[in-house]
Tab-separated table of C-alpha atoms in Angstrom:
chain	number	residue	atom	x	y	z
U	1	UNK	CA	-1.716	-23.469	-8.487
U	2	UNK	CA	-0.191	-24.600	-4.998
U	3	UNK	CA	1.499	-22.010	-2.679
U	4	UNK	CA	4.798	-22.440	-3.738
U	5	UNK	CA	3.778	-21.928	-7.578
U	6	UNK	CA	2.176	-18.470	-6.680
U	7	UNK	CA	5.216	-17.409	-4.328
U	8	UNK	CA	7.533	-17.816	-7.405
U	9	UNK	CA	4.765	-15.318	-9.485
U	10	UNK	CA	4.818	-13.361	-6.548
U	11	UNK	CA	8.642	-12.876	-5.991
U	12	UNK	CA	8.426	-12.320	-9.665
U	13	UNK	CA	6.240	-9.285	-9.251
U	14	UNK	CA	8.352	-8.360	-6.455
U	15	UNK	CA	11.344	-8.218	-8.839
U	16	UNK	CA	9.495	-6.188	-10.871
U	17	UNK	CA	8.382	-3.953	-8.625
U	18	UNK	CA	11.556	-3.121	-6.943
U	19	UNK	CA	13.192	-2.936	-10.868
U	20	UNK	CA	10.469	-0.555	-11.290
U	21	UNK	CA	10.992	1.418	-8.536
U	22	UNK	CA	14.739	2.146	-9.488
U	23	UNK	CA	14.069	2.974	-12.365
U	24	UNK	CA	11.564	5.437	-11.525
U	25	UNK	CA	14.091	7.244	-8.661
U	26	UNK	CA	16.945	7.386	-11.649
U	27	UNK	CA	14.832	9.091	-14.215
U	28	UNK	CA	13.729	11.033	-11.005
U	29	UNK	CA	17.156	11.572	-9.866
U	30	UNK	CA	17.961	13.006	-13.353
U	31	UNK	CA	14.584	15.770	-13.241
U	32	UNK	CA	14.930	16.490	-9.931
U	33	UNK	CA	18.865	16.144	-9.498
U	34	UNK	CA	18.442	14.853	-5.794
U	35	UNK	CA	21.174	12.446	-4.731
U	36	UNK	CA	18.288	10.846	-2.032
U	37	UNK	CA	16.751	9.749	-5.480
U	38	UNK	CA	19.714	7.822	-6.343
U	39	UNK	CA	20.594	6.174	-3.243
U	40	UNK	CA	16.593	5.167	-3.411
U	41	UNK	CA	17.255	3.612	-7.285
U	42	UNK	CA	20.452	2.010	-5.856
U	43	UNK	CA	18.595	0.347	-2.539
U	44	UNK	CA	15.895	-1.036	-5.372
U	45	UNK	CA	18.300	-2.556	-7.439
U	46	UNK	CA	20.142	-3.936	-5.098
U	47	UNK	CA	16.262	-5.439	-3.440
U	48	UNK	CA	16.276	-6.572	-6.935
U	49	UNK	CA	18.827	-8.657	-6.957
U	50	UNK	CA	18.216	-9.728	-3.654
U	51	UNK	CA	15.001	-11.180	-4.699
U	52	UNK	CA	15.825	-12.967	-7.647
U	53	UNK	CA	18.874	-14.813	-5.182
U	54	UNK	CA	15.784	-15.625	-3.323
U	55	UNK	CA	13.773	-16.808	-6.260
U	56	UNK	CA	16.420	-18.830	-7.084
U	57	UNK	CA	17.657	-20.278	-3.659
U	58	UNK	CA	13.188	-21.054	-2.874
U	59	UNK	CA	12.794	-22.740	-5.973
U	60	UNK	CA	16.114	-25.333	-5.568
U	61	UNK	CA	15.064	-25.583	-1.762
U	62	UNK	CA	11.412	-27.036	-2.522
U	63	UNK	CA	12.740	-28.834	-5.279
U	64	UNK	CA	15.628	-30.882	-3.103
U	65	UNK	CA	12.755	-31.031	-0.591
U	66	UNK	CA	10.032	-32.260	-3.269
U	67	UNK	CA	8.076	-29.853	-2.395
U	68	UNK	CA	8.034	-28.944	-6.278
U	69	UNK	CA	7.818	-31.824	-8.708
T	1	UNK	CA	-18.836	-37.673	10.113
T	2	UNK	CA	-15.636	-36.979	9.114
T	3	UNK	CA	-15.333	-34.499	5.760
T	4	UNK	CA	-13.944	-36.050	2.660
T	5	UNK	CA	-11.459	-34.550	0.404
T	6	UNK	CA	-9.474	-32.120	3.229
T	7	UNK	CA	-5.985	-34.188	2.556
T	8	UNK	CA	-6.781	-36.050	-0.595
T	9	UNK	CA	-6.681	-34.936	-3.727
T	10	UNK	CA	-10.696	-35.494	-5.415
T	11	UNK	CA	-10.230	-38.017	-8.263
T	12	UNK	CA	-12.523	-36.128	-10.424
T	13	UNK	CA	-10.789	-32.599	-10.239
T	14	UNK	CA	-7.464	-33.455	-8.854
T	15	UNK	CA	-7.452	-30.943	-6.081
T	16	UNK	CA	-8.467	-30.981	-2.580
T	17	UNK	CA	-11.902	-29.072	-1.445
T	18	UNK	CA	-9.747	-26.314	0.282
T	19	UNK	CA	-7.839	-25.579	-2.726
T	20	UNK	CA	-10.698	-25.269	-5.438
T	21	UNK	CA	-12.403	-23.273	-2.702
T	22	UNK	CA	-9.704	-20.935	-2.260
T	23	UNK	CA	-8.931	-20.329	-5.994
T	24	UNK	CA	-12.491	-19.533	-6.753
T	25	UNK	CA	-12.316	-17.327	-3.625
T	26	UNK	CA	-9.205	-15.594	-5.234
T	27	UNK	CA	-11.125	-15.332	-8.526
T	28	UNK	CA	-14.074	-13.351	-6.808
T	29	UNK	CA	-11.524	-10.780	-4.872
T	30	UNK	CA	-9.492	-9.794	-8.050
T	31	UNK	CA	-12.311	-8.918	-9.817
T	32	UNK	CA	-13.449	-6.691	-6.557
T	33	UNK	CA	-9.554	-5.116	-6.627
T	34	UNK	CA	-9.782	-4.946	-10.157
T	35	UNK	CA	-13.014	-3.002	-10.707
T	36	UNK	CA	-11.801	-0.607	-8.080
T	37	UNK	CA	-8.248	-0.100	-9.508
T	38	UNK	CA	-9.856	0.662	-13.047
T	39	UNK	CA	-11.990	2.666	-11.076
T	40	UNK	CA	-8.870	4.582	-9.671
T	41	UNK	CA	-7.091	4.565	-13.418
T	42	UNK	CA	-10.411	6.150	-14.989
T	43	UNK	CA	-10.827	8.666	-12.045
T	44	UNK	CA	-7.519	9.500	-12.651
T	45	UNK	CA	-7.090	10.074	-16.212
T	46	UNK	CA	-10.874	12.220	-16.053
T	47	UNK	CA	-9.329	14.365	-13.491
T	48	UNK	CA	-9.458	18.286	-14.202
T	49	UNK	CA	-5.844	19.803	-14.198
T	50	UNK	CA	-4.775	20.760	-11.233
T	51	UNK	CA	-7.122	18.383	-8.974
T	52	UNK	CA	-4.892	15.103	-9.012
T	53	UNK	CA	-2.950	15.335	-5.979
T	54	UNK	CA	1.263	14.202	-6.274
T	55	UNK	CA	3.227	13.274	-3.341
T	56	UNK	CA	0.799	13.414	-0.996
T	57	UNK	CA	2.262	9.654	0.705
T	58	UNK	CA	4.814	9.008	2.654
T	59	UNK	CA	7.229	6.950	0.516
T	60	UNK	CA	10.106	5.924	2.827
T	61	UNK	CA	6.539	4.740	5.516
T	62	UNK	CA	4.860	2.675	2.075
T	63	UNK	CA	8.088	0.983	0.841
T	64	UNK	CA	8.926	0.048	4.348
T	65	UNK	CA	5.141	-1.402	4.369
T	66	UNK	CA	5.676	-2.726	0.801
T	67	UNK	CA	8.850	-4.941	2.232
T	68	UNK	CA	7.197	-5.947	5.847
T	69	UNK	CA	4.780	-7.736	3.799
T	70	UNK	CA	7.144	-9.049	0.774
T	71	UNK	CA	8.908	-10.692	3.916
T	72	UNK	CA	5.685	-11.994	5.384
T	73	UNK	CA	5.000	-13.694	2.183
T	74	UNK	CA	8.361	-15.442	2.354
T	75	UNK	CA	8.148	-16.511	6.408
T	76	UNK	CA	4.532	-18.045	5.750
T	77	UNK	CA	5.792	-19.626	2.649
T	78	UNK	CA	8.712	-21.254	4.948
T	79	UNK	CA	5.889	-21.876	7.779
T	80	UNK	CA	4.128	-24.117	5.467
T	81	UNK	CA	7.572	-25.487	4.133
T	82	UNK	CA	8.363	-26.350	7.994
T	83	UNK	CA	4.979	-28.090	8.484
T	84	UNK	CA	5.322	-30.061	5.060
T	85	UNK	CA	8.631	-31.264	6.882
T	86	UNK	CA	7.058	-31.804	10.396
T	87	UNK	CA	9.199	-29.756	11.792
T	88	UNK	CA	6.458	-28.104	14.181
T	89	UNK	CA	8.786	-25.632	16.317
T	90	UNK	CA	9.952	-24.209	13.155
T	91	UNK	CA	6.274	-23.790	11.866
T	92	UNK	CA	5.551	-21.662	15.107
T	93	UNK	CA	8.614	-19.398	14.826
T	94	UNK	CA	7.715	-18.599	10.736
T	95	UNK	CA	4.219	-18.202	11.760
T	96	UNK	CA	4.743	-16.097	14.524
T	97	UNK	CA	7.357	-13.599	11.990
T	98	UNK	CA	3.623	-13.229	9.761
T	99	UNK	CA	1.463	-12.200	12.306
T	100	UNK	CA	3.893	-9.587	13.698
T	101	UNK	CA	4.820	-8.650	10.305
T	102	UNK	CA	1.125	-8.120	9.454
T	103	UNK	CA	0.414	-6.273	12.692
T	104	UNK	CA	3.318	-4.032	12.051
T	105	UNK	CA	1.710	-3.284	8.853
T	106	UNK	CA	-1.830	-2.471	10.277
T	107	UNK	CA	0.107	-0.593	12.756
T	108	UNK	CA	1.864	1.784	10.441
T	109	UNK	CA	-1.378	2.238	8.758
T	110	UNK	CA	-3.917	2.767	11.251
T	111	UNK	CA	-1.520	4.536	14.178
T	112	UNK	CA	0.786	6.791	11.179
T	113	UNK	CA	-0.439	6.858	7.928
T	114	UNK	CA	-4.126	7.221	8.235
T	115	UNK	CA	-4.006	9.961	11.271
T	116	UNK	CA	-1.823	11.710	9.382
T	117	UNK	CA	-3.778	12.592	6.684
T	118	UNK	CA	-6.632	13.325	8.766
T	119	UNK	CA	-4.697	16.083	10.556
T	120	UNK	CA	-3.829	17.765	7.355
T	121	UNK	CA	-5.835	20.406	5.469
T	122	UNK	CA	-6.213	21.400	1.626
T	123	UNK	CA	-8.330	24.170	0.315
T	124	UNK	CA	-9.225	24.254	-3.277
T	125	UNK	CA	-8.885	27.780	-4.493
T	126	UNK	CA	-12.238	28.812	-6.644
T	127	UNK	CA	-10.788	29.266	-10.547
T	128	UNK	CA	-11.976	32.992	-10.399
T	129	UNK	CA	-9.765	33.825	-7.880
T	130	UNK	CA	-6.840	31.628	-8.158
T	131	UNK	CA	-4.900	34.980	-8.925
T	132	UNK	CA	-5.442	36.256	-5.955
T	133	UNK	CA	-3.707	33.587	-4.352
T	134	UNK	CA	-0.675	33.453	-6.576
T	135	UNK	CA	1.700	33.704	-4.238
T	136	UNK	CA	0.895	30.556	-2.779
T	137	UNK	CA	0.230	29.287	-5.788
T	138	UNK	CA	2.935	30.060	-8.346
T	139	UNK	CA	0.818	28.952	-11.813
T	140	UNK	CA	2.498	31.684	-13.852
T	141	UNK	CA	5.600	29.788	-12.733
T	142	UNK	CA	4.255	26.264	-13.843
T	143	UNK	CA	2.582	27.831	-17.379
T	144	UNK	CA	5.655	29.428	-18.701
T	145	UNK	CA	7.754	25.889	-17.649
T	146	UNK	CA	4.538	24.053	-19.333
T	147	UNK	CA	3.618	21.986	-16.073
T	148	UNK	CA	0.272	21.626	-14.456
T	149	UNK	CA	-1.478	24.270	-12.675
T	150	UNK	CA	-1.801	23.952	-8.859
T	151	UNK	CA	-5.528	24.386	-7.619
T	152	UNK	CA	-5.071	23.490	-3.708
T	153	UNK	CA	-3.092	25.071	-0.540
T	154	UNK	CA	-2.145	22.675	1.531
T	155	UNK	CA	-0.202	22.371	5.343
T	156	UNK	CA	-1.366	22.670	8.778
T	157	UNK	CA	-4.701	24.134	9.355
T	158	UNK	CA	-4.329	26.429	12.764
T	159	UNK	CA	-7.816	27.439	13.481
T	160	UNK	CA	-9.828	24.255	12.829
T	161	UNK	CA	-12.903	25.689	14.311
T	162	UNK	CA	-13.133	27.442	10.287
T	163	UNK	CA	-14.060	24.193	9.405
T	164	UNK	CA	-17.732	23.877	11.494
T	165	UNK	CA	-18.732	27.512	12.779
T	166	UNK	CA	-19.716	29.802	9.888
T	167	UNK	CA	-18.715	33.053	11.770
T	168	UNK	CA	-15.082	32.216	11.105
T	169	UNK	CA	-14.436	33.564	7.373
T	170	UNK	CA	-10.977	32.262	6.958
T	171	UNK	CA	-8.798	29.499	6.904
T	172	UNK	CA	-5.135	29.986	8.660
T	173	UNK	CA	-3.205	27.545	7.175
T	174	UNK	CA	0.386	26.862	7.562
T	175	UNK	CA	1.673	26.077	4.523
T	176	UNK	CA	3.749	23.042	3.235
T	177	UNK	CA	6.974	23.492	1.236
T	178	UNK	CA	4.648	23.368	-2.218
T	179	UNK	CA	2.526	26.260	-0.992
T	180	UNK	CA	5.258	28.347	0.722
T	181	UNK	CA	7.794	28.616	-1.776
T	182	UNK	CA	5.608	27.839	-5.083
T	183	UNK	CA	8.090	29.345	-7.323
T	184	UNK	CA	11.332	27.351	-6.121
T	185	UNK	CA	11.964	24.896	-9.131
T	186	UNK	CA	12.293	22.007	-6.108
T	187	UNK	CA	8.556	22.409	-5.851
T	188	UNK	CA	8.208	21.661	-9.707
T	189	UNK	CA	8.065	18.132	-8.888
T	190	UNK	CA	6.257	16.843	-6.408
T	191	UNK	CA	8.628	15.333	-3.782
T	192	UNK	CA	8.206	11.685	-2.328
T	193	UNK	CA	10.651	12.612	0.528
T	194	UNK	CA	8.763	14.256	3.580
T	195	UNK	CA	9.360	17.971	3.731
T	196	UNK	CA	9.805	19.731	6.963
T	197	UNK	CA	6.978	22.008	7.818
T	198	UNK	CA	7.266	25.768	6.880
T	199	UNK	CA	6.579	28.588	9.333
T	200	UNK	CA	4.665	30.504	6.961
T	201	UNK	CA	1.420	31.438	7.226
T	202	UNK	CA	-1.532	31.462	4.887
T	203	UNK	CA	-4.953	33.695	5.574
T	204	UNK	CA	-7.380	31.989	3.088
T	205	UNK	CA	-11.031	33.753	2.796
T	206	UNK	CA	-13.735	31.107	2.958
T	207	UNK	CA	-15.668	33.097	0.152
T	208	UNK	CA	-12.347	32.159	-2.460
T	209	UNK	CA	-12.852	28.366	-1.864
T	210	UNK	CA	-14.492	25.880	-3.995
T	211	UNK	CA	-14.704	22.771	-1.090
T	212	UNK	CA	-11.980	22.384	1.931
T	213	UNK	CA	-11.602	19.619	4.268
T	214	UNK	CA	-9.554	17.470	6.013
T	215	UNK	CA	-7.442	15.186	4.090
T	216	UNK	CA	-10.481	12.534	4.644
T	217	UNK	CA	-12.270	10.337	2.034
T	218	UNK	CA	-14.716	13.293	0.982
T	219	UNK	CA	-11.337	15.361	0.432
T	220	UNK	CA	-11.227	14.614	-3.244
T	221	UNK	CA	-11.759	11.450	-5.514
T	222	UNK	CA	-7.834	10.975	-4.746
T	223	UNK	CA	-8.423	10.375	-1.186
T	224	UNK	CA	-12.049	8.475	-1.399
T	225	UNK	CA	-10.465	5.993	-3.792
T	226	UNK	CA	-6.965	5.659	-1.570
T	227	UNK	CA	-9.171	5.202	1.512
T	228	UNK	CA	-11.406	3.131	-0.387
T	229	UNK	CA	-8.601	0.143	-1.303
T	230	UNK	CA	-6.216	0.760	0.814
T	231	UNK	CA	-8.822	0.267	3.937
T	232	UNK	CA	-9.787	-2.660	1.791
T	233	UNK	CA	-7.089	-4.235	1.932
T	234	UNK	CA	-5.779	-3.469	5.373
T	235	UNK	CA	-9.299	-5.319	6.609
T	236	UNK	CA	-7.698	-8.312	4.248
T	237	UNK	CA	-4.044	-8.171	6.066
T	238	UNK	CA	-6.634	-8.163	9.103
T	239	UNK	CA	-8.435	-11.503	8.402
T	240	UNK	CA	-5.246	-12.659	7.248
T	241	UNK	CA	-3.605	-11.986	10.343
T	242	UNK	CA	-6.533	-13.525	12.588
T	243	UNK	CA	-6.625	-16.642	10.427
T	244	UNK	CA	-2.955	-17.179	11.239
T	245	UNK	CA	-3.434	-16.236	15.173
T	246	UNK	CA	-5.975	-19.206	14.646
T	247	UNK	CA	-3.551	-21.871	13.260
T	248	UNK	CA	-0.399	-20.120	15.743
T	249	UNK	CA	-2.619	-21.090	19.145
T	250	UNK	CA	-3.525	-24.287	20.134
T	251	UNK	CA	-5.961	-25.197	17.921
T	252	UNK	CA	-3.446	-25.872	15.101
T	253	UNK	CA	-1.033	-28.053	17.556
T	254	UNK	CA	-4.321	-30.098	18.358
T	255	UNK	CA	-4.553	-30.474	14.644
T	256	UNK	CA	-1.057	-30.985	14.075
T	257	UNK	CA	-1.317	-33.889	16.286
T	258	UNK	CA	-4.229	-35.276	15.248
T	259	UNK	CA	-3.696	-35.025	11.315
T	260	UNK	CA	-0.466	-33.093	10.384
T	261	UNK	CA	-1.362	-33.047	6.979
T	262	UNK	CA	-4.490	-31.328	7.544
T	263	UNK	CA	-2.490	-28.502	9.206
T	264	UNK	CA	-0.177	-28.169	6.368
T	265	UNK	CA	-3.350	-27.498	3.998
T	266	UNK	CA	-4.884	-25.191	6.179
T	267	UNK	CA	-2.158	-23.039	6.184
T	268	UNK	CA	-0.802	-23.579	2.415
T	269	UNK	CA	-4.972	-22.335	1.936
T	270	UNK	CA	-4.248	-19.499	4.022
T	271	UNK	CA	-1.239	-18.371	2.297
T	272	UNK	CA	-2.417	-18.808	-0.941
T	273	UNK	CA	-5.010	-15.701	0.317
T	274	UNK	CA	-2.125	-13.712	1.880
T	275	UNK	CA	0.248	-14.177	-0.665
T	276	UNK	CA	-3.137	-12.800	-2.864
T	277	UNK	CA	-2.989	-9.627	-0.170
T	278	UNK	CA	0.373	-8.579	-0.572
T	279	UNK	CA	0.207	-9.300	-4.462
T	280	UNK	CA	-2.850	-6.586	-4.476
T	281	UNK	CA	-0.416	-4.096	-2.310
T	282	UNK	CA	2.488	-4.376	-4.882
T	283	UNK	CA	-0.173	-2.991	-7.642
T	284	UNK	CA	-1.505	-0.747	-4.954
T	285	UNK	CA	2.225	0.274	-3.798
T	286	UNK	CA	3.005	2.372	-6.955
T	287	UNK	CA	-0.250	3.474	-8.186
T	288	UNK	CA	-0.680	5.909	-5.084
T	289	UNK	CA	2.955	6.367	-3.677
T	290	UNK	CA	4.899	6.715	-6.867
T	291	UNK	CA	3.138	7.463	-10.205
């Protein structure tokens, strides 16, 4: 796998990762009842998204570039 | 002499030496992260009730860690990206966003993190006299809302002579939010945002505790196993970072001129281990901050 193969799996775990963490800070949010929680599970989603734009932009870039075949 | 196979692809595997070398590399270091995270899962799911520490990390200092390197994996991805386009200046500025991202990260570690556990104390209370220590504790609390017994007092240890000279008898600790107000359904749940220190005082007899210490690696199998990969990895992020000082001085414009191609494997090599660092810190991430 080249390097720009395993940054697409990595942003992928990224995405994960931050989708993970907000849902972790809503459930804790709703068993703890502390609005830091949810501005936490908001900032994640909104990484989230942020990284999959990112995914998306990389993976067009290095293909206009043919950097990815 | 010159080496074969450093630019061109080996007609009987396809690859180029660096890359099979790297990938079998990469092979050998996942199953070195991956015995020692089953070792942390197995740890973990063995431990006694009350011994598994929650909360303990700084969340807000680990998620800005967590995204420090997420962008270092995207800079040295656009570093190689520059190089592959012979764009050289560019190269430098990416490059040079990596290595201060990874020092930041060793930074945080080594200067906040790590120091700050080994300034704070945790007694574990023996189980024949947890009672006496109920106050601090609150487990009549957590058994009648069905939660987990608490086993350890934790804060600020004043007198830190208690912990060498065996005339001292007691610990004076003072006491984090958990410990001071044990009762206080916010300390149900362990929090992940740093709680202000509380100004009251604990007076815990030497005699009532099974093993104290320093939040250190001999602490509990919680801290051994979180010192364990997490210093680990930082000496990774540390050859990482070197690596990349390496290919940022000189030496890789002397390359760059000589054989630009060369250069751009070198560093896409490189990468491929760093992006193989940071992958190992998003497992690492929520295993010891979150869960």
């Amino acid at each position: 796998m080249s390097l720009k193969g395993f940054h697409i799996v990595f942003i992928t775990f990224s995405t994960l990762l931050a989708l993970g963490c907000g849902v972790w800070a809503v459930w804790l949010n709703q068993v703890v009842g502390a609005p830091m929680y949810l501005l936490g599970a908001i900032c994640s989603f909104l990484a989230a998204i942020g990284l999959v734009t990112y995914g998306v932009w990389f993976y067009r870039k290095m293909k206009r570039l043919r950097l990815i075949t | 002499m010159d080496i074969p196979y450093t630019t061109s692809a080996r007609p009987d595997t396809g690859l180029w030496n660096a890359k099979i070398g790297i990938w079998l590399f990469l092979a050998s270091e996942i199953m070195l992260f991956g015995g020692l995270f089953s070792a942390y899962i197995f740890l973990r799911l063995d431990a006694p009730p009350g011994y598994w520490p929650h909360g303990l990390l700084n969340v807000p200092v680990g998620t800005m860690n967590t995204a420090i390197l997420i962008a270092s994996s995207v800079t040295v991805v656009l570093a190689w990206a520059a190089l592959k386009m012979r764009q050289f200046a560019r190269y430098k500025f990416y490059m040079g966003i990596t290595i201060v991202c990874g020092i930041i990260f060793l930074f945080v570690k080594l200067y906040f993190e790590w120091p700050d556990k080994f300034h704070h104390f945790g007694a574990y209370i023996r189980e024949d006299r947890l009672e006496k220590y109920e106050p601090y504790l609150g487990n009549h609390h957590l058994r009648e809302k069905g939660l987990e017994m608490r086993r350890e007092i934790t804060g600020h240890l004043h007198n830190e002579e208690a912990l060498h000279d065996q005339n001292v008898h007691e610990y004076e600790i003072q006491l984090d939010q958990v410990n001071a107000a044990p009762t206080d359904p916010a300390s149900d749940r362990p929090h992940f945002w740093p709680l202000p220190k509380t100004d009251k005082i604990a007076h815990v007899a030497k005699e009532d505790v099974e093993r104290a210490t320093m939040f250190v690696p001999s602490h509990s199998t919680f801290f051994a196993t979180y010192f364990t990969i997490t210093g680990l990895h930082g000496l990774h992020v540390l050859g990482g970072v070197l690596i990349f000082i390496y290919f940022w001085l000189p030496v890789g414009a002397n390359l760059y001129k000589r054989n630009p191609e060369h250069l751009a494997n070198r560093v896409e090599v490189a990468g491929l281990f760093w992006h193989f660092v940071d992958l190992v810190w998003i497992f690492v991430f929520p295993l010891f901050y979150l869960l």
